[in-house]
Coordinates of C-alpha atoms and ligand atoms in Angstrom, one line a residue:
X1478 CA 41.7 29.7 8.0
X1479 CA 43.2 26.6 7.8
X1480 CA 42.5 25.4 11.0
X1481 CA 39.1 26.0 11.0
X1482 CA 38.2 24.2 7.5
X1483 CA 40.4 21.2 9.4
X1484 CA 38.6 21.3 12.3
X1485 CA 35.5 21.8 10.2
X1486 CA 36.4 18.5 8.2
X1487 CA 37.1 16.6 11.3
X1488 CA 33.7 17.4 12.7
X1489 CA 32.0 16.4 9.4
X1490 CA 34.2 13.1 9.5
X1491 CA 33.0 12.5 13.0
X1492 CA 29.5 13.2 12.4
X1493 CA 29.8 10.5 9.6
X1494 CA 31.3 8.1 11.5
X1495 CA 28.6 8.2 14.4
X1496 CA 25.6 8.5 11.6
X1497 CA 26.6 4.9 10.4
X1498 CA 25.7 3.3 13.3
X1499 CA 22.3 2.0 13.1
X1500 CA 19.7 1.8 16.0
X1501 CA 16.3 0.1 15.0
X1502 CA 13.7 1.1 15.5
X1503 CA 15.0 4.3 14.3
X1504 CA 15.3 7.9 15.7
X1505 CA 11.5 9.2 16.6
X1506 CA 10.0 5.9 16.5
X1507 CA 6.6 5.9 17.5
X1508 CA 5.8 2.6 19.5
X1509 CA 2.3 1.1 20.6
X1510 CA 2.8 0.5 24.2
X1511 CA 3.0 -3.4 24.9
X1512 CA 3.5 -4.1 21.2
X1513 CA 6.5 -6.8 20.6
X1514 CA 9.4 -5.4 18.1
X1515 CA 13.0 -6.1 17.5
X1516 CA 15.7 -4.1 18.8
X1517 CA 18.9 -4.2 16.9
X1518 CA 22.2 -1.8 17.1
X1519 CA 24.5 -1.8 13.9
X1520 CA 27.9 -0.7 14.5
X1521 CA 30.2 0.2 11.9
X1522 CA 33.4 -2.0 13.1
X1523 CA 33.8 -4.8 15.0
X1524 CA 33.6 -4.6 18.7
X1525 CA 34.2 -6.9 21.4
X1526 CA 30.8 -7.2 23.4
X1527 CA 32.5 -5.7 26.7
X1528 CA 33.3 -2.8 24.7
X1529 CA 29.5 -2.0 23.5
X1530 CA 27.9 0.4 26.3
X1531 CA 23.9 0.9 25.5
X1532 CA 21.9 2.5 28.0
X1533 CA 17.9 3.6 28.2
X1534 CA 17.7 6.7 29.6
X1535 CA 21.0 6.5 31.5
X1536 CA 20.6 3.1 32.7
X1537 CA 22.1 -0.1 31.2
X1538 CA 19.7 -1.1 28.9
X1539 CA 18.7 -4.7 30.3
X1540 CA 17.5 -3.0 33.5
X1541 CA 14.7 -1.3 31.2
X1542 CA 14.1 -4.2 28.1
X1543 CA 14.3 -7.4 31.2
X1544 CA 16.6 -8.8 28.5
X1545 CA 20.1 -9.1 27.2
X1546 CA 20.6 -9.1 23.7
X1547 CA 22.6 -11.5 21.6
X1548 CA 25.8 -10.1 20.1
X1549 CA 27.0 -10.8 16.7
X1550 CA 30.7 -10.6 16.9
X1551 CA 30.9 -10.0 12.8
X1552 CA 27.6 -9.3 10.6
X1553 CA 28.4 -10.4 7.1
X1554 CA 27.5 -8.8 3.6
X1555 CA 27.4 -9.6 0.2
X1556 CA 30.3 -12.0 -0.5
X1557 CA 31.0 -12.6 2.9
X1558 CA 32.2 -9.0 3.6
X1559 CA 32.3 -8.2 7.2
X1560 CA 30.2 -5.4 8.0
X1561 CA 30.6 -4.8 12.0
X1562 CA 29.2 -6.3 15.1
X1563 CA 25.5 -5.9 16.2
X1564 CA 23.6 -6.2 19.3
X1565 CA 19.8 -8.1 18.4
X1566 CA 17.2 -8.6 21.1
X1567 CA 13.9 -10.1 19.1
X1568 CA 10.6 -9.8 20.7
X1569 CA 11.1 -6.7 23.0
X1570 CA 8.3 -5.3 24.6
X1571 CA 7.6 -2.0 26.3
X1572 CA 4.7 -2.0 29.0
X1573 CA 5.4 1.6 30.3
X1574 CA 4.6 4.7 28.0
X1575 CA 7.1 7.2 27.7
X1576 CA 10.1 8.5 26.3
X1577 CA 13.0 6.1 25.5
X1578 CA 16.4 7.3 24.7
X1579 CA 18.7 4.8 23.8
X1580 CA 22.3 5.7 23.7
X1581 CA 25.2 3.1 22.1
X1582 CA 28.8 3.6 22.6
X1583 CA 31.5 1.1 21.1
X1584 CA 35.0 2.8 20.7
X1585 CA 34.8 6.0 18.8
X1586 CA 31.0 4.9 17.5
X1587 CA 27.9 6.7 19.2
X1588 CA 24.5 7.0 18.1
X1589 CA 21.6 7.8 19.7
X1590 CA 18.0 7.4 19.2
X1591 CA 14.8 8.8 21.2
X1592 CA 11.5 6.6 20.6
X1593 CA 8.1 7.4 22.0
X1594 CA 6.3 4.5 23.5
X1595 CA 2.2 5.7 23.8
X1596 CA -0.9 4.1 25.4
X1597 CA -4.2 4.5 24.6
X1598 CA -7.4 5.9 26.1
X1599 CA -8.7 2.5 28.1
X1600 CA -12.0 2.7 26.1
X1601 CA -12.5 2.5 22.6
X1602 CA -14.1 4.8 20.4
X1603 CA -15.2 2.3 17.6
X1604 CA -15.9 -1.2 17.4
X1605 CA -14.9 -1.4 13.9
X1606 CA -12.6 0.0 11.2
X1607 CA -13.4 0.1 7.6
X1608 CA -9.5 1.0 6.0
X1609 CA -9.8 1.8 2.5
X1610 CA -6.7 2.6 0.3
X1611 CA -6.7 3.3 -3.0
X1612 CA -3.5 1.9 -4.4
X1613 CA -1.8 5.1 -6.1
X1614 CA -5.0 7.2 -5.2
X1615 CA -4.0 10.8 -6.5
X1616 CA -6.4 14.1 -6.5
X1617 CA -6.2 13.9 -10.5
X1618 CA -8.5 10.3 -10.0
X1619 CA -10.8 11.9 -7.6
X1620 CA -11.7 14.7 -9.9
X1621 CA -11.7 12.5 -12.9
X1622 CA -14.0 9.8 -11.2
X1623 CA -16.1 12.6 -10.4
X1624 CA -16.2 14.3 -13.7
X1625 CA -16.6 11.2 -15.5
X1626 CA -19.3 9.4 -13.0
X1627 CA -21.7 12.2 -12.1
X1628 CA -21.0 15.0 -14.9
X1629 CA -20.7 18.7 -14.5
X1630 CA -22.6 21.8 -15.7
X1631 CA -21.7 25.5 -15.1
X1632 CA -18.5 24.5 -13.2
X1633 CA -20.4 22.6 -10.7
X1634 CA -20.4 18.8 -10.2
X1635 CA -23.6 17.2 -10.9
X1636 CA -23.2 15.1 -8.1
X1637 CA -20.9 13.6 -5.4
X1638 CA -18.6 10.8 -4.9
X1639 CA -19.2 8.6 -1.7
X1640 CA -15.6 9.9 -0.7
X1641 CA -16.4 13.4 -1.2
X1642 CA -18.6 13.5 2.1
X1643 CA -16.4 12.2 4.8
X1644 CA -16.0 15.1 7.5
X1645 CA -12.1 14.7 8.3
X1646 CA -9.3 15.2 6.1
X1647 CA -5.4 15.1 6.3
X1648 CA -2.6 15.1 3.9
X1649 CA 0.1 12.2 4.3
X1650 CA 3.7 11.8 3.6
X1651 CA 4.7 8.9 2.1
X1652 CA 8.6 8.9 2.1
X1653 CA 10.4 6.3 3.1
X1654 CA 13.3 5.9 5.7
X1655 CA 16.0 6.0 3.0
X1656 CA 14.3 8.0 0.0
X1657 CA 11.6 10.3 -0.8
X1658 CA 10.2 8.2 -3.3
X1659 CA 8.3 5.2 -2.2
X1660 CA 6.4 1.7 -3.0
X1661 CA 3.4 0.1 -1.6
X1662 CA 5.1 -2.1 0.6
X1663 CA 6.8 0.7 3.0
X1664 CA 3.9 3.1 2.6
X1665 CA 0.8 0.4 3.6
X1666 CA 3.4 -0.9 5.9
X1667 CA 3.4 2.6 7.9
X1668 CA -0.5 2.6 7.9
X1669 CA -0.4 -1.1 9.2
X1670 CA 2.6 -1.0 12.0
X1671 CA 3.2 2.7 12.7
X1672 CA 6.8 2.6 11.6
X1673 CA 8.0 3.7 8.6
X1674 CA 10.6 1.5 6.6
X1675 CA 12.4 1.1 3.3
X1676 CA 11.4 0.8 -0.4
X1677 CA 9.8 -3.0 -0.9
X1678 CA 10.1 -3.8 3.2
X1679 CA 6.8 -5.1 5.0
X1680 CA 6.6 -4.8 8.7
X1681 CA 10.4 -4.7 9.4
X1682 CA 12.6 -2.3 9.4
X1683 CA 15.6 -2.8 6.6
X1684 CA 18.9 -3.9 7.8
X1685 CA 22.1 -4.2 6.3
X1686 CA 22.5 -8.0 5.8
X1687 CA 21.1 -9.8 2.9
X1688 CA 19.0 -12.3 4.6
X1689 CA 15.0 -11.0 3.6
X1690 CA 13.6 -12.5 7.1
X1691 CA 15.8 -11.6 9.7
X1692 CA 15.1 -8.3 9.7
X1693 CA 13.7 -6.0 12.5
X1694 CA 10.4 -6.5 12.9
X1695 CA 7.7 -4.5 14.3
X1696 CA 3.8 -5.5 15.2
X1697 CA 1.6 -5.5 12.3
X1698 CA -2.1 -4.3 13.3
X1699 CA -3.3 -8.1 12.6
X1700 CA -1.1 -9.2 15.3
X1701 CA -1.9 -6.5 17.3
X1702 CA -5.6 -7.2 17.2
X1703 CA -4.8 -11.0 17.9
X1704 CA -2.7 -10.2 20.9
X1705 CA -5.6 -7.6 22.7
X1706 CA -9.1 -8.5 21.3
X1707 CA -10.9 -10.6 19.7
X1708 CA -12.0 -8.7 16.7
X1709 CA -12.0 -10.4 13.5
X1710 CA -9.9 -9.3 10.4
X1711 CA -11.0 -9.2 7.0
X1712 CA -8.5 -8.3 4.0
X1713 CA -10.1 -7.4 0.2
X1714 CA -7.9 -6.3 -2.7
X1715 CA -8.3 -6.7 -6.7
X1716 CA -5.0 -7.3 -6.8
X1717 CA -2.9 -10.5 -6.0
X1718 CA -3.9 -11.5 -2.4
X1719 CA -0.1 -11.5 -1.3
X1720 CA 0.8 -8.4 -3.1
X1721 CA 2.1 -5.7 -1.1
X1722 CA -0.7 -3.7 -0.1
X1723 CA -2.8 -6.7 1.5
X1724 CA 0.6 -8.6 2.8
X1725 CA 1.2 -5.3 4.7
X1726 CA -1.3 -6.2 7.1
X1727 CA 0.1 -9.4 8.0
X1728 CA 3.5 -9.6 6.9
X1729 CA 7.0 -9.2 7.8
X1730 CA 9.6 -9.6 5.1
X1731 CA 12.3 -6.9 3.8
X1732 CA 11.1 -8.6 -0.2
X1733 CA 7.5 -7.7 -1.3
X1734 CA 8.4 -10.2 -3.6
X1735 CA 8.3 -13.5 -1.5
X1736 CA 4.7 -13.9 -2.4
X1737 CA 4.6 -17.9 -1.3
X1738 CA 6.1 -16.9 2.1
X1739 CA 3.6 -14.7 2.4
X1740 CA 0.8 -16.4 2.1
X1741 CA 2.4 -18.5 5.0
X1742 CA 2.3 -15.3 7.2
X1743 CA -1.1 -14.9 6.3
X1744 CA -2.0 -18.7 7.1
X1745 CA -0.1 -17.6 10.5
X1746 CA -2.7 -15.1 11.3
X1747 CA -5.7 -16.4 9.6
X1748 CA -7.8 -13.3 9.0
X1749 CA -11.4 -14.3 8.8
X1750 CA -12.0 -12.9 5.5
X1751 CA -9.5 -13.2 2.8
X1752 CA -10.7 -12.1 -1.0
X1753 CA -8.7 -11.5 -3.6
X1754 CA -6.7 -12.7 -6.8
X1755 CA -3.4 -14.5 -6.7
X1756 CA -4.4 -18.2 -6.1
X1757 CA -0.9 -19.1 -8.0
X1758 CA 0.8 -18.7 -4.7
X1759 CA -1.8 -20.9 -2.9
X1760 CA -1.5 -23.8 -5.3
X1761 CA 1.2 -26.6 -4.4
X1762 CA 4.1 -26.6 -7.2
X1763 CA 2.9 -29.6 -9.6
X1764 CA -0.8 -27.8 -9.6
X1765 CA -0.6 -25.9 -13.5
X1766 CA -0.2 -22.3 -12.8
X1767 CA 1.1 -22.8 -9.7
X1768 CA 4.1 -20.5 -8.8
X1769 CA 5.1 -22.1 -5.5
X1770 CA 8.3 -24.0 -5.4
X1771 CA 7.3 -25.9 -2.7
X1772 CA 4.7 -28.9 -2.1
X1773 CA 2.5 -26.9 0.7
X1774 CA -1.3 -26.8 -0.8
X1775 CA -2.6 -23.7 1.0
X1776 CA -5.8 -24.2 -0.6
X1777 CA -6.1 -27.8 1.3
X1778 CA -4.4 -25.7 4.5
X1779 CA -7.0 -23.0 4.7
X1780 CA -9.7 -25.1 4.2
X1781 CA -8.2 -27.4 7.2
X1782 CA -8.3 -24.0 9.3
X1783 CA -12.0 -23.8 8.7
X1784 CA -12.1 -21.4 5.4
X1785 CA -14.9 -22.0 2.9
X1786 CA -13.7 -21.0 -0.9
X1787 CA -15.0 -19.2 -3.4
X1788 CA -13.0 -19.0 -6.9
X1789 CA -15.5 -16.8 -8.8
X1790 CA -18.6 -14.6 -8.0
X1791 CA -21.3 -17.0 -7.6
X1792 CA -19.3 -18.7 -5.5
X1793 CA -18.9 -16.3 -3.0
X1794 CA -22.7 -15.2 -3.6
X1795 CA -23.5 -18.7 -2.0
X1796 CA -20.8 -18.5 0.7
X1797 CA -22.0 -14.9 1.7
X1798 CA -25.5 -16.6 2.5
X1799 CA -23.8 -19.7 4.1
X1800 CA -22.7 -19.8 7.8
X1801 CA -19.1 -20.0 6.6
X1802 CA -17.0 -19.6 9.5
X1803 CA -14.1 -18.1 7.5
X1804 CA -14.0 -16.9 3.8
X1805 CA -11.6 -17.6 1.2
X1806 CA -12.4 -16.1 -1.8
X1807 CA -9.5 -16.3 -4.8
X1808 CA -10.8 -15.2 -7.9
X1809 CA -7.8 -14.9 -10.1
X1810 CA -4.4 -16.8 -10.3
X1811 CA -2.6 -13.4 -10.8
X1812 CA -4.2 -9.8 -10.4
X1813 CA -8.0 -9.5 -11.0
X1814 CA -9.2 -7.6 -13.8
X1815 CA -10.2 -4.0 -14.0
X1816 CA -13.6 -2.7 -13.6
X1817 CA -13.7 -1.6 -17.5
X1818 CA -12.4 -5.0 -18.7
X1819 CA -15.0 -7.2 -16.1
X1820 CA -18.3 -5.3 -17.2
X1821 CA -17.9 -3.5 -20.2
X1822 CA -15.2 -4.2 -22.8
X1823 CA -14.3 -7.8 -21.9
X1824 CA -10.6 -7.6 -22.7
X1825 CA -7.5 -8.4 -20.1
X1826 CA -8.0 -11.7 -18.8
X1827 CA -11.8 -11.9 -18.5
X1828 CA -11.8 -14.1 -21.0
X1829 CA -10.4 -16.8 -18.9
X1830 CA -12.2 -15.4 -15.8
X1831 CA -15.5 -14.7 -16.8
X1832 CA -16.8 -14.3 -13.4
X1833 CA -14.8 -12.3 -11.1
X1834 CA -16.9 -10.7 -8.5
X1835 CA -16.1 -6.8 -8.3
X1836 CA -14.6 -4.7 -5.2
X1837 CA -18.5 -3.6 -4.2
X1838 CA -19.5 -7.2 -3.9
X1839 CA -16.3 -8.1 -2.0
X1840 CA -16.7 -5.5 0.6
X1841 CA -20.5 -6.4 0.9
X1842 CA -19.7 -10.1 1.1
X1843 CA -16.5 -9.2 3.7
X1844 CA -19.0 -6.8 6.0
X1845 CA -21.7 -9.4 6.2
X1846 CA -19.3 -12.2 7.4
X1847 CA -17.1 -9.9 9.8
X1848 CA -20.1 -8.0 11.3
X1849 CA -21.1 -11.3 12.7
X1850 CA -18.7 -10.9 15.4
X1851 CA -19.9 -9.0 18.4
X1852 CA -16.6 -8.0 19.4
X1853 CA -16.1 -6.0 15.8
X1854 CA -13.8 -6.3 13.3
X1855 CA -10.9 -4.5 11.3
X1856 CA -11.5 -4.6 7.4
X1857 CA -8.8 -3.6 4.9
X1858 CA -10.0 -3.1 1.0
X1859 CA -7.7 -2.2 -1.7
X1860 CA -8.8 -0.7 -5.1
X1861 CA -5.2 -2.1 -6.6
X1862 CA -6.2 -1.3 -10.3
X1863 CA -6.3 2.5 -9.7
X1864 CA -2.3 1.7 -9.5
X1865 CA -2.2 -0.9 -11.5
X1866 CA -3.4 1.0 -14.5
X1867 CA -1.7 4.2 -13.6
X1868 CA 1.8 2.7 -14.1
X1869 CA 1.1 2.1 -17.8
X1870 CA -0.8 5.8 -18.2
X1871 CA -4.0 3.5 -18.5
X1872 CA -6.5 6.3 -17.4
X1873 CA -9.5 5.3 -18.4
X1874 CA -8.9 1.7 -16.3
X1875 CA -7.6 3.7 -13.2
X1876 CA -10.7 6.3 -13.6
X1877 CA -13.4 3.5 -13.8
X1878 CA -11.5 1.7 -11.0
X1879 CA -11.7 4.7 -9.1
X1880 CA -15.4 4.7 -9.3
X1881 CA -15.5 1.1 -8.6
X1882 CA -13.4 1.9 -5.1
X1883 CA -15.8 5.1 -4.4
X1884 CA -18.9 2.7 -4.7
X1885 CA -17.5 0.3 -2.3
X1886 CA -17.2 3.1 -0.2
X1887 CA -21.0 3.9 -0.6
X1888 CA -21.1 0.5 0.3
X1889 CA -19.4 0.8 3.7
X1890 CA -21.2 4.0 4.6
X1891 CA -24.3 2.3 4.3
X1892 CA -23.1 -0.5 6.6
X1893 CA -22.1 2.5 9.2
X1894 CA -25.6 4.0 9.2
X1895 CA -26.7 0.5 11.0
X1896 CA -23.2 0.3 12.8
X1897 CA -22.6 4.0 13.8
X1898 CA -19.7 2.9 15.7
X1899 CA -17.7 2.2 12.6
X1900 CA -14.1 4.2 11.6
X1901 CA -14.3 4.5 8.0
X1902 CA -10.6 5.6 6.5
X1903 CA -10.1 6.4 3.0
X1904 CA -7.0 7.2 1.7
X1905 CA -4.1 6.2 -1.1
X1906 CA -1.1 4.5 -0.1
X1907 CA 1.1 7.1 -2.4
X1908 CA 0.2 8.9 -5.4
X1909 CA 1.0 9.0 -9.1
X1910 CA 2.3 12.0 -11.1
X1911 CA -0.8 12.5 -12.9
X1912 CA -3.3 15.3 -14.0
X1913 CA -6.3 15.9 -15.6
X1914 CA -5.6 19.4 -17.5
X1915 CA -8.8 19.5 -20.0
X1916 CA -10.0 17.6 -22.7
X1917 CA -9.4 16.1 -26.1
X1918 CA -12.2 16.7 -28.5
X1919 CA -12.2 15.0 -31.7
X1920 CA -14.2 17.8 -33.3
X1921 CA -11.8 20.2 -32.8
X1922 CA -10.2 21.6 -36.3
X1923 CA -6.5 20.7 -36.8
X1924 CA -4.6 17.5 -38.3
X1925 CA -2.3 16.5 -35.1
X1926 CA -4.5 15.3 -32.3
X1927 CA -2.4 17.8 -29.8
X1928 CA -4.7 20.1 -31.7
X1929 CA -7.4 18.9 -30.4
X1930 CA -6.8 19.0 -26.5
X1931 CA -8.7 22.0 -25.5
X1932 CA -7.3 23.9 -22.3
X1933 CA -8.4 26.7 -20.2
X1934 CA -12.0 27.9 -21.7
X1935 CA -11.3 25.3 -24.9
X1936 CA -11.5 22.6 -22.8
X1937 CA -15.5 23.0 -21.9
X1938 CA -17.0 19.9 -20.3
X1939 CA -16.4 16.3 -21.3
X1940 CA -19.5 14.6 -23.2
X1941 CA -19.5 11.0 -21.5
X1942 CA -23.2 10.0 -20.7
X1943 CA -24.8 7.7 -17.6
X1944 CA -28.2 6.5 -19.5
X1945 CA -28.5 4.0 -17.3
X1946 CA -27.8 5.4 -13.9
X1947 CA -25.3 2.7 -12.8
X1948 CA -22.5 5.5 -11.7
X1949 CA -20.4 4.5 -14.5
X1950 CA -19.9 6.7 -18.3
X1951 CA -22.3 4.3 -20.9
X1952 CA -18.9 4.7 -23.0
X1953 CA -15.5 5.8 -22.5
X1954 CA -14.9 6.7 -25.9
X1955 CA -16.7 9.7 -26.5
X1956 CA -15.8 12.3 -28.9
X1957 CA -14.9 14.8 -26.0
X1958 CA -13.3 13.3 -23.3
X1959 CA -10.9 14.0 -20.5
X1960 CA -7.3 14.8 -20.9
X1961 CA -5.2 13.2 -18.3
X1962 CA -1.9 12.9 -18.4
X1963 CA 1.6 11.8 -16.4
X1964 CA 4.3 14.1 -15.9
X1965 CA 6.7 11.1 -16.5
X1966 CA 7.1 8.3 -18.5
X1967 CA 8.9 5.6 -20.6
X1968 CA 9.2 5.9 -24.4
X1969 CA 5.9 5.2 -25.6
X1970 CA 3.0 6.3 -28.2
X1971 CA 0.5 8.9 -26.9
X1972 CA -2.9 7.9 -28.8
X1973 CA -5.0 10.4 -27.2
X1974 CA -7.6 7.8 -26.8
X1975 CA -8.4 4.9 -24.3
X1976 CA -7.6 1.2 -25.1
X1977 CA -10.6 -0.4 -26.4
X1978 CA -8.5 -3.9 -26.9
X1979 CA -7.0 -4.2 -23.4
X1980 CA -4.8 -2.2 -20.8
X1981 CA -2.1 0.1 -22.4
X1982 CA 1.8 -1.7 -22.7
X1983 CA 3.7 1.6 -23.3
X1984 CA 6.7 0.2 -23.7
X1985 CA 8.7 -3.2 -24.5
X1986 CA 12.3 -4.1 -23.7
X1987 CA 14.8 -4.1 -26.6
X1988 CA 17.9 -6.8 -27.1
X1989 CA 19.9 -4.3 -25.0
X1990 CA 17.4 -4.7 -21.9
X1991 CA 16.1 -1.1 -22.5
X1992 CA 12.6 0.3 -22.4
X1993 CA 11.2 1.3 -25.6
X1994 CA 8.0 2.8 -27.1
X1995 CA 5.7 -0.3 -28.0
X1996 CA 5.3 -0.4 -31.7
X1997 CA 2.2 -2.0 -31.5
X1998 CA 0.6 1.6 -30.8
X1999 CA 2.4 3.3 -33.6
X2000 CA -0.3 3.2 -36.3
X2001 CA -3.1 4.0 -34.5
X2002 CA -4.7 7.4 -36.2
X2003 CA -2.9 10.7 -34.8
X2004 CA -0.3 8.4 -32.2
X2005 CA 2.9 10.2 -31.6
X2006 CA 5.8 9.0 -30.1
X2007 CA 6.7 10.6 -26.4
X2008 CA 10.2 10.4 -25.7
X2009 CA 10.8 9.2 -22.1
X2010 CA 11.7 11.4 -19.1
X2011 CA 12.6 8.3 -17.0
X2012 CA 15.6 6.1 -17.0
X2013 CA 15.6 3.6 -19.9
X2014 CA 15.3 0.7 -17.4
X2015 CA 11.5 2.5 -16.4
X2016 CA 9.1 0.1 -18.1
X2017 CA 5.9 2.6 -16.8
X2018 CA 5.4 5.6 -15.0
X2019 CA 6.3 5.9 -11.8
X2020 CA 5.1 7.1 -8.2
X2021 CA 5.0 10.6 -6.9
X2022 CA 6.4 11.9 -4.1
X2023 CA 3.2 13.8 -3.8
X2024 CA 1.2 13.8 -0.5
X2025 CA -1.8 11.6 -0.6
X2026 CA -4.8 13.2 0.9
X2027 CA -6.5 10.8 3.3
X2028 CA -10.2 11.0 4.4
X2029 CA -12.0 9.9 7.6
X2030 CA -15.8 9.4 9.2
X2031 CA -17.3 8.1 12.3
X2032 CA -15.8 7.5 15.9
X2033 CA -11.9 9.0 16.2
X2034 CA -11.8 10.5 12.5
X2035 CA -11.5 13.6 14.3
X2036 CA -7.7 12.6 15.1
X2037 CA -7.2 13.1 11.1
X2038 CA -6.3 16.4 10.5
X2039 CA -3.2 18.6 9.1
X2040 CA -0.2 17.1 7.8
X2041 CA 0.5 13.6 9.1
X2042 CA 3.1 11.4 8.6
X2043 CA 2.0 8.1 6.8
X2044 CA 3.0 5.9 10.5
X2045 CA 1.1 8.4 12.2
X2046 CA -2.2 7.0 10.8
X2047 CA -1.5 3.9 12.7
X2048 CA -1.9 5.9 16.1
X2049 CA -5.3 6.9 15.1
X2050 CA -6.6 3.3 14.3
X2051 CA -5.0 1.6 17.4
X2052 CA -6.2 4.4 19.4
X2053 CA -9.6 3.7 18.4
X2054 CA -9.5 0.7 19.2
X2055 CA -7.9 1.2 22.5
X2056 CA -5.6 -1.6 21.5
X2057 CA -2.9 -0.1 23.8
X2058 CA -5.3 0.4 27.1
X2059 CA -3.7 0.4 30.7
X2060 CA -4.3 -3.5 31.7
X2061 CA -4.4 -4.3 35.3
Ligands
LIG3285 ZN1 2.4 1.4 -7.8

């Protein structure tokens, strides 16, 4: 027995040691043929270069890769701690499709990974792709948007969302390389590069060294389009344009927070259309409101690169009718306001930025501009506030923004009517732990608000109206409204009501740096304290690990089916565009 146990222990130890060696791209990576990526081996110990043997499909790696990797004797971590030796080969590209098994041996360290390098058909299926991301879009957002926007009678929806009629569908697994949970950086990066990565990472695998812009890069869809096509590129978001989701179209950094640098990465790619918030990172440091720490004036630099600048809805409208070559719309210094605040309640920062365009106007302006290119385009449209309002559990704002997101999809579907060679994809990047469970009915008896929560048969139907037929409820503070709750939360006061005075701020930091319930909501009639079920470091609700529902229509959409890893979505996109077509 003892020998068996020690044998088991020895095996476990050995496996442990071998597993610590890392090869990037990771095992089971799928790589677009001829797309450049960085190859890196991280060894656990320091090994002389001649002791490190690397083979690809059994042959010395340099034969297959056509180049020799740089050897780093000692990679340094925090406080100059020695992490081990490394090999790095940047901008490797594999022109032959097939299976590549990479094996490294160095002393007692060994590691094997297998990649699949894939080509695409020679002929593209689609000329254009419009990729819609509802940030944090979960099933509850869709259900709530449908009920709020269209109504329901005798259990049947009184109308359909634009996203309800997309004919292909898949469940998407969003987990990151180091955790089942995930953020908008690595999830969107998986869609836009075909490689999963770690939380906070964009366009790179997360390596072990502290610098954030030396991590092994993978090609973004924007780079692949520039490398292989003459198509135009558009990025539209209600967030800061350099926020994680839009940034993933172009960026390479381990740290999504490096927004000033990400603006530079946009400038490297120069998408033909960029519309969103986030001007603070374009302005040089001495301009009031700037969040840059350097003298780069990206507004001037984009202008010099041929961009027409719009800073409000009127200017966007004017630019739309002009013969502008490239369009840069920066409508807010930070994230744009929600539809509920922009069009109905005039709260948030609408007083300061009174004429922000909506997602529908931005999408239509982008389509006008991008469709001038005969070769076609790739357009990414993000409904960002679905997530940004789901974090603070401001469900009314999140759902109204889901309706706006859906109306932008309706615009894209109208475009596709006259441009049938357009693939439309609608998805979320990750989900939230949110559910619609019934209604809250002010007319139900009882002193406590929880007695007014209608469940099962007692839920009935909410009494929103849409007299003007704009798809938005005439008012959200109706007497029988949707009961939407989060599965996870910090300490906060549940008010059971829409937040008419501006977005909900559920928690605030106390003197110990912990997040506690925001007392500003304490005296709202009926408010009750809900003690959080998250660490006290969490200021809002967090992302869920639940699958995302992806829907699509148009040429190539039939490839979306069943369960797919988020990184596999990229393959459908590049397949539709034939970005890996065999070349002579
Ligand atoms: Zn989020």
